[in-house]
């Protein structure tokens, strides 16, 4: 059972991972993402995309999608 839970968690994490600027740009602006970089905080996808325009070499990607408007209420 543990192996199944780990597999489901890994599959969910992979499906909710943004790896490229194009994937980030495709998200709704109100989506909340958290870069995998240490000490990073959750931010709006639109804010992260704007930051990457100024600093494309930052280690903001990959990032985990924590919430989108399609997910419903927080």
PDB file of N, CA, C and O in Angstrom:
ATOM      1  N   UNK A   1       0.819  -1.192   0.000  1.00  0.00           N
ATOM      2  CA  UNK A   1       0.000   0.000   0.000  1.00  0.00           C
ATOM      3  C   UNK A   1       0.869   1.265   0.000  1.00  0.00           C
ATOM      4  O   UNK A   1       0.531   2.228  -0.657  1.00  0.00           O
ATOM      5  N   UNK A   2       1.999   1.245   0.747  1.00  0.00           N
ATOM      6  CA  UNK A   2       2.888   2.403   0.775  1.00  0.00           C
ATOM      7  C   UNK A   2       3.423   2.713  -0.617  1.00  0.00           C
ATOM      8  O   UNK A   2       3.527   3.875  -1.003  1.00  0.00           O
ATOM      9  N   UNK A   3       3.768   1.671  -1.356  1.00  0.00           N
ATOM     10  CA  UNK A   3       4.313   1.868  -2.698  1.00  0.00           C
ATOM     11  C   UNK A   3       3.274   2.527  -3.601  1.00  0.00           C
ATOM     12  O   UNK A   3       3.607   3.405  -4.410  1.00  0.00           O
ATOM     13  N   UNK A   4       2.032   2.123  -3.458  1.00  0.00           N
ATOM     14  CA  UNK A   4       0.968   2.722  -4.266  1.00  0.00           C
ATOM     15  C   UNK A   4       0.797   4.202  -3.919  1.00  0.00           C
ATOM     16  O   UNK A   4       0.680   5.040  -4.815  1.00  0.00           O
ATOM     17  N   UNK A   5       0.782   4.524  -2.637  1.00  0.00           N
ATOM     18  CA  UNK A   5       0.652   5.924  -2.211  1.00  0.00           C
ATOM     19  C   UNK A   5       1.813   6.771  -2.732  1.00  0.00           C
ATOM     20  O   UNK A   5       1.617   7.895  -3.183  1.00  0.00           O
ATOM     21  N   UNK A   6       3.005   6.215  -2.670  1.00  0.00           N
ATOM     22  CA  UNK A   6       4.175   6.934  -3.165  1.00  0.00           C
ATOM     23  C   UNK A   6       4.071   7.155  -4.675  1.00  0.00           C
ATOM     24  O   UNK A   6       4.398   8.234  -5.176  1.00  0.00           O
ATOM     25  N   UNK A   7       3.600   6.141  -5.380  1.00  0.00           N
ATOM     26  CA  UNK A   7       3.425   6.260  -6.825  1.00  0.00           C
ATOM     27  C   UNK A   7       2.398   7.338  -7.162  1.00  0.00           C
ATOM     28  O   UNK A   7       2.614   8.170  -8.050  1.00  0.00           O
ATOM     29  N   UNK A   8       1.273   7.340  -6.457  1.00  0.00           N
ATOM     30  CA  UNK A   8       0.231   8.348  -6.691  1.00  0.00           C
ATOM     31  C   UNK A   8       0.771   9.745  -6.391  1.00  0.00           C
ATOM     32  O   UNK A   8       0.551  10.687  -7.162  1.00  0.00           O
ATOM     33  N   UNK A   9       1.497   9.893  -5.291  1.00  0.00           N
ATOM     34  CA  UNK A   9       2.071  11.190  -4.936  1.00  0.00           C
ATOM     35  C   UNK A   9       3.065  11.652  -6.004  1.00  0.00           C
ATOM     36  O   UNK A   9       3.062  12.827  -6.389  1.00  0.00           O
ATOM     37  N   UNK A  10       3.899  10.750  -6.493  1.00  0.00           N
ATOM     38  CA  UNK A  10       4.869  11.097  -7.533  1.00  0.00           C
ATOM     39  C   UNK A  10       4.165  11.497  -8.829  1.00  0.00           C
ATOM     40  O   UNK A  10       4.562  12.463  -9.481  1.00  0.00           O
ATOM     41  N   UNK A  11       3.127  10.757  -9.197  1.00  0.00           N
ATOM     42  CA  UNK A  11       2.382  11.072 -10.422  1.00  0.00           C
ATOM     43  C   UNK A  11       1.687  12.422 -10.299  1.00  0.00           C
ATOM     44  O   UNK A  11       1.680  13.223 -11.241  1.00  0.00           O
ATOM     45  N   UNK A  12       1.105  12.699  -9.136  1.00  0.00           N
ATOM     46  CA  UNK A  12       0.434  13.986  -8.908  1.00  0.00           C
ATOM     47  C   UNK A  12       1.442  15.120  -8.983  1.00  0.00           C
ATOM     48  O   UNK A  12       1.204  16.131  -9.632  1.00  0.00           O
ATOM     49  N   UNK A  13       2.585  14.949  -8.329  1.00  0.00           N
ATOM     50  CA  UNK A  13       3.622  15.982  -8.328  1.00  0.00           C
ATOM     51  C   UNK A  13       4.117  16.252  -9.749  1.00  0.00           C
ATOM     52  O   UNK A  13       4.288  17.403 -10.155  1.00  0.00           O
ATOM     53  N   UNK A  14       4.329  15.211 -10.515  1.00  0.00           N
ATOM     54  CA  UNK A  14       4.798  15.375 -11.894  1.00  0.00           C
ATOM     55  C   UNK A  14       3.760  16.112 -12.740  1.00  0.00           C
ATOM     56  O   UNK A  14       4.104  17.004 -13.518  1.00  0.00           O
ATOM     57  N   UNK A  15       2.498  15.768 -12.580  1.00  0.00           N
ATOM     58  CA  UNK A  15       1.434  16.409 -13.356  1.00  0.00           C
ATOM     59  C   UNK A  15       1.266  17.875 -12.974  1.00  0.00           C
ATOM     60  O   UNK A  15       0.797  18.677 -13.787  1.00  0.00           O
ATOM     61  N   UNK A  16       1.640  18.230 -11.770  1.00  0.00           N
ATOM     62  CA  UNK A  16       1.473  19.608 -11.292  1.00  0.00           C
ATOM     63  C   UNK A  16       2.788  20.391 -11.297  1.00  0.00           C
ATOM     64  O   UNK A  16       2.891  21.429 -10.670  1.00  0.00           O
ATOM     65  N   UNK A  17       3.779  19.928 -12.034  1.00  0.00           N
ATOM     66  CA  UNK A  17       5.069  20.608 -12.109  1.00  0.00           C
ATOM     67  C   UNK A  17       5.181  21.406 -13.401  1.00  0.00           C
ATOM     68  O   UNK A  17       4.906  20.898 -14.478  1.00  0.00           O
ATOM     69  N   UNK A  18       5.574  22.661 -13.258  1.00  0.00           N
ATOM     70  CA  UNK A  18       5.820  23.557 -14.389  1.00  0.00           C
ATOM     71  C   UNK A  18       7.333  23.593 -14.587  1.00  0.00           C
ATOM     72  O   UNK A  18       8.072  23.893 -13.655  1.00  0.00           O
ATOM     73  N   UNK A  19       7.781  23.280 -15.801  1.00  0.00           N
ATOM     74  CA  UNK A  19       9.219  23.219 -16.055  1.00  0.00           C
ATOM     75  C   UNK A  19       9.717  24.303 -17.013  1.00  0.00           C
ATOM     76  O   UNK A  19      10.904  24.584 -17.056  1.00  0.00           O
ATOM     77  N   UNK A  20       8.814  24.887 -17.799  1.00  0.00           N
ATOM     78  CA  UNK A  20       9.251  25.857 -18.813  1.00  0.00           C
ATOM     79  C   UNK A  20       8.456  27.157 -18.682  1.00  0.00           C
ATOM     80  O   UNK A  20       7.374  27.186 -18.090  1.00  0.00           O
ATOM     81  N   UNK A  21       8.992  28.207 -19.285  1.00  0.00           N
ATOM     82  CA  UNK A  21       8.289  29.486 -19.300  1.00  0.00           C
ATOM     83  C   UNK A  21       6.971  29.372 -20.064  1.00  0.00           C
ATOM     84  O   UNK A  21       5.979  29.997 -19.694  1.00  0.00           O
ATOM     85  N   UNK A  22       6.944  28.562 -21.121  1.00  0.00           N
ATOM     86  CA  UNK A  22       5.699  28.380 -21.875  1.00  0.00           C
ATOM     87  C   UNK A  22       4.618  27.735 -21.008  1.00  0.00           C
ATOM     88  O   UNK A  22       3.457  28.131 -21.069  1.00  0.00           O
ATOM     89  N   UNK A  23       4.994  26.742 -20.215  1.00  0.00           N
ATOM     90  CA  UNK A  23       4.018  26.117 -19.308  1.00  0.00           C
ATOM     91  C   UNK A  23       3.544  27.120 -18.254  1.00  0.00           C
ATOM     92  O   UNK A  23       2.363  27.160 -17.918  1.00  0.00           O
ATOM     93  N   UNK A  24       4.455  27.934 -17.756  1.00  0.00           N
ATOM     94  CA  UNK A  24       4.106  28.953 -16.767  1.00  0.00           C
ATOM     95  C   UNK A  24       3.150  29.979 -17.376  1.00  0.00           C
ATOM     96  O   UNK A  24       2.141  30.338 -16.767  1.00  0.00           O
ATOM     97  N   UNK A  25       3.431  30.406 -18.593  1.00  0.00           N
ATOM     98  CA  UNK A  25       2.581  31.386 -19.271  1.00  0.00           C
ATOM     99  C   UNK A  25       1.193  30.827 -19.565  1.00  0.00           C
ATOM    100  O   UNK A  25       0.229  31.594 -19.669  1.00  0.00           O
ATOM    101  N   UNK A  26       1.074  29.525 -19.707  1.00  0.00           N
ATOM    102  CA  UNK A  26      -0.223  28.906 -20.012  1.00  0.00           C
ATOM    103  C   UNK A  26      -1.137  28.827 -18.787  1.00  0.00           C
ATOM    104  O   UNK A  26      -2.345  28.605 -18.939  1.00  0.00           O
ATOM    105  N   UNK A  27      -0.586  29.014 -17.594  1.00  0.00           N
ATOM    106  CA  UNK A  27      -1.397  28.945 -16.381  1.00  0.00           C
ATOM    107  C   UNK A  27      -2.271  30.193 -16.236  1.00  0.00           C
ATOM    108  O   UNK A  27      -1.874  31.279 -16.660  1.00  0.00           O
ATOM    109  N   UNK A  28      -3.427  30.046 -15.599  1.00  0.00           N
ATOM    110  CA  UNK A  28      -4.208  31.247 -15.281  1.00  0.00           C
ATOM    111  C   UNK A  28      -3.384  32.159 -14.376  1.00  0.00           C
ATOM    112  O   UNK A  28      -2.613  31.680 -13.533  1.00  0.00           O
ATOM    113  N   UNK A  29      -3.530  33.461 -14.538  1.00  0.00           N
ATOM    114  CA  UNK A  29      -2.744  34.418 -13.769  1.00  0.00           C
ATOM    115  C   UNK A  29      -2.910  34.289 -12.268  1.00  0.00           C
ATOM    116  O   UNK A  29      -2.013  34.617 -11.506  1.00  0.00           O
ATOM    117  N   UNK A  30      -4.064  33.807 -11.824  1.00  0.00           N
ATOM    118  CA  UNK A  30      -4.314  33.677 -10.385  1.00  0.00           C
ATOM    119  C   UNK A  30      -3.848  32.341  -9.811  1.00  0.00           C
ATOM    120  O   UNK A  30      -4.012  32.100  -8.613  1.00  0.00           O
ATOM    121  N   UNK A  31      -3.279  31.491 -10.650  1.00  0.00           N
ATOM    122  CA  UNK A  31      -2.750  30.225 -10.145  1.00  0.00           C
ATOM    123  C   UNK A  31      -1.636  30.516  -9.140  1.00  0.00           C
ATOM    124  O   UNK A  31      -0.908  31.502  -9.258  1.00  0.00           O
ATOM    125  N   UNK A  32      -1.513  29.654  -8.148  1.00  0.00           N
ATOM    126  CA  UNK A  32      -0.467  29.805  -7.133  1.00  0.00           C
ATOM    127  C   UNK A  32       0.569  28.704  -7.351  1.00  0.00           C
ATOM    128  O   UNK A  32       0.219  27.524  -7.428  1.00  0.00           O
ATOM    129  N   UNK A  33       1.816  29.115  -7.465  1.00  0.00           N
ATOM    130  CA  UNK A  33       2.905  28.163  -7.682  1.00  0.00           C
ATOM    131  C   UNK A  33       3.984  28.380  -6.636  1.00  0.00           C
ATOM    132  O   UNK A  33       4.117  29.461  -6.060  1.00  0.00           O
ATOM    133  N   UNK A  34       4.755  27.332  -6.407  1.00  0.00           N
ATOM    134  CA  UNK A  34       5.890  27.426  -5.478  1.00  0.00           C
ATOM    135  C   UNK A  34       7.113  26.830  -6.155  1.00  0.00           C
ATOM    136  O   UNK A  34       7.153  25.640  -6.443  1.00  0.00           O
ATOM    137  N   UNK A  35       8.103  27.686  -6.454  1.00  0.00           N
ATOM    138  CA  UNK A  35       9.335  27.163  -7.042  1.00  0.00           C
ATOM    139  C   UNK A  35       9.999  26.130  -6.118  1.00  0.00           C
ATOM    140  O   UNK A  35       9.873  26.206  -4.895  1.00  0.00           O
ATOM    141  N   UNK A  36      10.686  25.171  -6.725  1.00  0.00           N
ATOM    142  CA  UNK A  36      11.380  24.147  -5.944  1.00  0.00           C
ATOM    143  C   UNK A  36      12.647  24.684  -5.280  1.00  0.00           C
ATOM    144  O   UNK A  36      13.209  24.032  -4.415  1.00  0.00           O
ATOM    145  N   UNK A  37      13.100  25.858  -5.705  1.00  0.00           N
ATOM    146  CA  UNK A  37      14.328  26.429  -5.150  1.00  0.00           C
ATOM    147  C   UNK A  37      14.201  26.586  -3.636  1.00  0.00           C
ATOM    148  O   UNK A  37      13.140  26.948  -3.136  1.00  0.00           O
ATOM    149  N   UNK A  38      15.287  26.324  -2.911  1.00  0.00           N
ATOM    150  CA  UNK A  38      15.250  26.473  -1.455  1.00  0.00           C
ATOM    151  C   UNK A  38      14.856  27.893  -1.041  1.00  0.00           C
ATOM    152  O   UNK A  38      15.202  28.860  -1.707  1.00  0.00           O
ATOM    153  N   UNK A  39      14.110  27.988   0.022  1.00  0.00           N
ATOM    154  CA  UNK A  39      13.687  29.255   0.617  1.00  0.00           C
ATOM    155  C   UNK A  39      12.734  30.072  -0.263  1.00  0.00           C
ATOM    156  O   UNK A  39      12.462  31.228   0.026  1.00  0.00           O
ATOM    157  N   UNK A  40      12.218  29.480  -1.323  1.00  0.00           N
ATOM    158  CA  UNK A  40      11.269  30.215  -2.159  1.00  0.00           C
ATOM    159  C   UNK A  40       9.885  30.174  -1.524  1.00  0.00           C
ATOM    160  O   UNK A  40       9.568  29.289  -0.744  1.00  0.00           O
ATOM    161  N   UNK A  41       9.076  31.165  -1.866  1.00  0.00           N
ATOM    162  CA  UNK A  41       7.726  31.266  -1.326  1.00  0.00           C
ATOM    163  C   UNK A  41       6.709  31.066  -2.436  1.00  0.00           C
ATOM    164  O   UNK A  41       7.010  31.285  -3.610  1.00  0.00           O
ATOM    165  N   UNK A  42       5.501  30.690  -2.072  1.00  0.00           N
ATOM    166  CA  UNK A  42       4.427  30.560  -3.039  1.00  0.00           C
ATOM    167  C   UNK A  42       4.058  31.941  -3.569  1.00  0.00           C
ATOM    168  O   UNK A  42       4.011  32.910  -2.819  1.00  0.00           O
ATOM    169  N   UNK A  43       3.831  32.014  -4.876  1.00  0.00           N
ATOM    170  CA  UNK A  43       3.503  33.286  -5.531  1.00  0.00           C
ATOM    171  C   UNK A  43       2.448  33.050  -6.605  1.00  0.00           C
ATOM    172  O   UNK A  43       2.207  31.913  -7.025  1.00  0.00           O
ATOM    173  N   UNK A  44       1.843  34.142  -7.071  1.00  0.00           N
ATOM    174  CA  UNK A  44       0.940  34.043  -8.212  1.00  0.00           C
ATOM    175  C   UNK A  44       1.759  33.702  -9.449  1.00  0.00           C
ATOM    176  O   UNK A  44       2.868  34.215  -9.643  1.00  0.00           O
ATOM    177  N   UNK A  45       1.208  32.852 -10.300  1.00  0.00           N
ATOM    178  CA  UNK A  45       1.904  32.470 -11.528  1.00  0.00           C
ATOM    179  C   UNK A  45       2.219  33.691 -12.379  1.00  0.00           C
ATOM    180  O   UNK A  45       3.294  33.784 -12.975  1.00  0.00           O
ATOM    181  N   UNK A  46       1.289  34.649 -12.427  1.00  0.00           N
ATOM    182  CA  UNK A  46       1.524  35.851 -13.243  1.00  0.00           C
ATOM    183  C   UNK A  46       2.700  36.662 -12.706  1.00  0.00           C
ATOM    184  O   UNK A  46       3.483  37.220 -13.483  1.00  0.00           O
ATOM    185  N   UNK A  47       2.857  36.738 -11.388  1.00  0.00           N
ATOM    186  CA  UNK A  47       3.992  37.464 -10.806  1.00  0.00           C
ATOM    187  C   UNK A  47       5.309  36.766 -11.115  1.00  0.00           C
ATOM    188  O   UNK A  47       6.314  37.411 -11.427  1.00  0.00           O
ATOM    189  N   UNK A  48       5.303  35.444 -11.025  1.00  0.00           N
ATOM    190  CA  UNK A  48       6.517  34.695 -11.329  1.00  0.00           C
ATOM    191  C   UNK A  48       6.891  34.860 -12.802  1.00  0.00           C
ATOM    192  O   UNK A  48       8.062  35.051 -13.134  1.00  0.00           O
ATOM    193  N   UNK A  49       5.903  34.805 -13.681  1.00  0.00           N
ATOM    194  CA  UNK A  49       6.167  34.983 -15.110  1.00  0.00           C
ATOM    195  C   UNK A  49       6.756  36.366 -15.373  1.00  0.00           C
ATOM    196  O   UNK A  49       7.712  36.502 -16.150  1.00  0.00           O
ATOM    197  N   UNK A  50       6.193  37.397 -14.733  1.00  0.00           N
ATOM    198  CA  UNK A  50       6.724  38.753 -14.897  1.00  0.00           C
ATOM    199  C   UNK A  50       8.161  38.847 -14.388  1.00  0.00           C
ATOM    200  O   UNK A  50       9.018  39.467 -15.029  1.00  0.00           O
ATOM    201  N   UNK A  51       8.443  38.236 -13.244  1.00  0.00           N
ATOM    202  CA  UNK A  51       9.802  38.247 -12.694  1.00  0.00           C
ATOM    203  C   UNK A  51      10.787  37.566 -13.635  1.00  0.00           C
ATOM    204  O   UNK A  51      11.930  38.004 -13.778  1.00  0.00           O
ATOM    205  N   UNK A  52      10.337  36.508 -14.278  1.00  0.00           N
ATOM    206  CA  UNK A  52      11.226  35.765 -15.173  1.00  0.00           C
ATOM    207  C   UNK A  52      11.537  36.563 -16.438  1.00  0.00           C
ATOM    208  O   UNK A  52      12.563  36.332 -17.073  1.00  0.00           O
ATOM    209  N   UNK A  53      10.675  37.496 -16.812  1.00  0.00           N
ATOM    210  CA  UNK A  53      10.988  38.358 -17.957  1.00  0.00           C
ATOM    211  C   UNK A  53      12.217  39.205 -17.659  1.00  0.00           C
ATOM    212  O   UNK A  53      13.057  39.428 -18.534  1.00  0.00           O
ATOM    213  N   UNK A  54      12.326  39.670 -16.418  1.00  0.00           N
ATOM    214  CA  UNK A  54      13.471  40.489 -16.005  1.00  0.00           C
ATOM    215  C   UNK A  54      14.697  39.663 -15.648  1.00  0.00           C
ATOM    216  O   UNK A  54      15.825  40.116 -15.808  1.00  0.00           O
ATOM    217  N   UNK A  55      14.469  38.458 -15.117  1.00  0.00           N
ATOM    218  CA  UNK A  55      15.571  37.604 -14.636  1.00  0.00           C
ATOM    219  C   UNK A  55      15.370  36.168 -15.115  1.00  0.00           C
ATOM    220  O   UNK A  55      15.090  35.268 -14.314  1.00  0.00           O
ATOM    221  N   UNK A  56      15.536  35.927 -16.416  1.00  0.00           N
ATOM    222  CA  UNK A  56      15.254  34.585 -16.940  1.00  0.00           C
ATOM    223  C   UNK A  56      16.177  33.484 -16.421  1.00  0.00           C
ATOM    224  O   UNK A  56      15.841  32.312 -16.505  1.00  0.00           O
ATOM    225  N   UNK A  57      17.311  33.867 -15.870  1.00  0.00           N
ATOM    226  CA  UNK A  57      18.260  32.867 -15.389  1.00  0.00           C
ATOM    227  C   UNK A  57      18.043  32.478 -13.930  1.00  0.00           C
ATOM    228  O   UNK A  57      18.758  31.631 -13.402  1.00  0.00           O
ATOM    229  N   UNK A  58      17.064  33.101 -13.268  1.00  0.00           N
ATOM    230  CA  UNK A  58      16.772  32.729 -11.878  1.00  0.00           C
ATOM    231  C   UNK A  58      16.370  31.261 -11.805  1.00  0.00           C
ATOM    232  O   UNK A  58      15.886  30.683 -12.778  1.00  0.00           O
ATOM    233  N   UNK A  59      16.539  30.683 -10.635  1.00  0.00           N
ATOM    234  CA  UNK A  59      16.208  29.267 -10.456  1.00  0.00           C
ATOM    235  C   UNK A  59      14.754  29.089  -9.995  1.00  0.00           C
ATOM    236  O   UNK A  59      14.463  28.293  -9.125  1.00  0.00           O
ATOM    237  N   UNK A  60      13.825  29.832 -10.626  1.00  0.00           N
ATOM    238  CA  UNK A  60      12.412  29.773 -10.259  1.00  0.00           C
ATOM    239  C   UNK A  60      11.702  28.537 -10.804  1.00  0.00           C
ATOM    240  O   UNK A  60      10.628  28.181 -10.338  1.00  0.00           O
ATOM    241  N   UNK A  61      12.251  27.929 -11.828  1.00  0.00           N
ATOM    242  CA  UNK A  61      11.640  26.730 -12.408  1.00  0.00           C
ATOM    243  C   UNK A  61      12.584  25.566 -12.208  1.00  0.00           C
ATOM    244  O   UNK A  61      13.799  25.750 -12.265  1.00  0.00           O
ATOM    245  N   UNK A  62      12.069  24.403 -11.980  1.00  0.00           N
ATOM    246  CA  UNK A  62      10.666  24.034 -11.968  1.00  0.00           C
ATOM    247  C   UNK A  62       9.935  24.561 -10.733  1.00  0.00           C
ATOM    248  O   UNK A  62      10.551  24.929  -9.732  1.00  0.00           O
ATOM    249  N   UNK A  63       8.613  24.578 -10.855  1.00  0.00           N
ATOM    250  CA  UNK A  63       7.753  25.026  -9.758  1.00  0.00           C
ATOM    251  C   UNK A  63       6.550  24.094  -9.667  1.00  0.00           C
ATOM    252  O   UNK A  63       6.123  23.514 -10.662  1.00  0.00           O
ATOM    253  N   UNK A  64       6.026  23.977  -8.476  1.00  0.00           N
ATOM    254  CA  UNK A  64       4.862  23.130  -8.232  1.00  0.00           C
ATOM    255  C   UNK A  64       3.602  23.990  -8.243  1.00  0.00           C
ATOM    256  O   UNK A  64       3.546  25.031  -7.585  1.00  0.00           O
ATOM    257  N   UNK A  65       2.602  23.564  -8.996  1.00  0.00           N
ATOM    258  CA  UNK A  65       1.314  24.264  -9.015  1.00  0.00           C
ATOM    259  C   UNK A  65       0.565  23.850  -7.754  1.00  0.00           C
ATOM    260  O   UNK A  65       0.205  22.692  -7.578  1.00  0.00           O
ATOM    261  N   UNK A  66       0.337  24.806  -6.867  1.00  0.00           N
ATOM    262  CA  UNK A  66      -0.371  24.516  -5.619  1.00  0.00           C
ATOM    263  C   UNK A  66      -1.877  24.654  -5.774  1.00  0.00           C
ATOM    264  O   UNK A  66      -2.632  23.936  -5.136  1.00  0.00           O
ATOM    265  N   UNK A  67      -2.296  25.620  -6.622  1.00  0.00           N
ATOM    266  CA  UNK A  67      -3.726  25.872  -6.770  1.00  0.00           C
ATOM    267  C   UNK A  67      -3.982  26.610  -8.071  1.00  0.00           C
ATOM    268  O   UNK A  67      -3.176  27.435  -8.486  1.00  0.00           O
ATOM    269  N   UNK A  68      -5.105  26.303  -8.715  1.00  0.00           N
ATOM    270  CA  UNK A  68      -5.587  27.061  -9.865  1.00  0.00           C
ATOM    271  C   UNK A  68      -7.070  27.355  -9.622  1.00  0.00           C
ATOM    272  O   UNK A  68      -7.724  26.658  -8.831  1.00  0.00           O
ATOM    273  N   UNK A  69      -7.629  28.347 -10.307  1.00  0.00           N
ATOM    274  CA  UNK A  69      -9.051  28.613 -10.143  1.00  0.00           C
ATOM    275  C   UNK A  69      -9.940  27.400 -10.432  1.00  0.00           C
ATOM    276  O   UNK A  69     -10.991  27.244  -9.811  1.00  0.00           O
ATOM    277  N   UNK A  70      -9.510  26.510 -11.309  1.00  0.00           N
ATOM    278  CA  UNK A  70     -10.286  25.287 -11.595  1.00  0.00           C
ATOM    279  C   UNK A  70     -10.350  24.346 -10.393  1.00  0.00           C
ATOM    280  O   UNK A  70     -11.228  23.508 -10.315  1.00  0.00           O
ATOM    281  N   UNK A  71      -9.393  24.490  -9.475  1.00  0.00           N
ATOM    282  CA  UNK A  71      -9.364  23.627  -8.283  1.00  0.00           C
ATOM    283  C   UNK A  71     -10.481  23.983  -7.305  1.00  0.00           C
ATOM    284  O   UNK A  71     -10.780  23.216  -6.413  1.00  0.00           O
ATOM    285  N   UNK A  72     -11.047  25.153  -7.433  1.00  0.00           N
ATOM    286  CA  UNK A  72     -12.125  25.564  -6.536  1.00  0.00           C
ATOM    287  C   UNK A  72     -11.590  26.325  -5.339  1.00  0.00           C
ATOM    288  O   UNK A  72     -10.459  26.781  -5.300  1.00  0.00           O
ATOM    289  N   UNK A  73     -12.459  26.472  -4.348  1.00  0.00           N
ATOM    290  CA  UNK A  73     -12.140  27.271  -3.158  1.00  0.00           C
ATOM    291  C   UNK A  73     -10.926  26.723  -2.421  1.00  0.00           C
ATOM    292  O   UNK A  73     -10.681  25.519  -2.403  1.00  0.00           O
ATOM    293  N   UNK A  74     -10.186  27.640  -1.831  1.00  0.00           N
ATOM    294  CA  UNK A  74      -9.002  27.250  -1.040  1.00  0.00           C
ATOM    295  C   UNK A  74      -9.411  26.668   0.260  1.00  0.00           C
ATOM    296  O   UNK A  74      -9.993  26.951   1.088  1.00  0.00           O
TER     297      UNK A  74
END
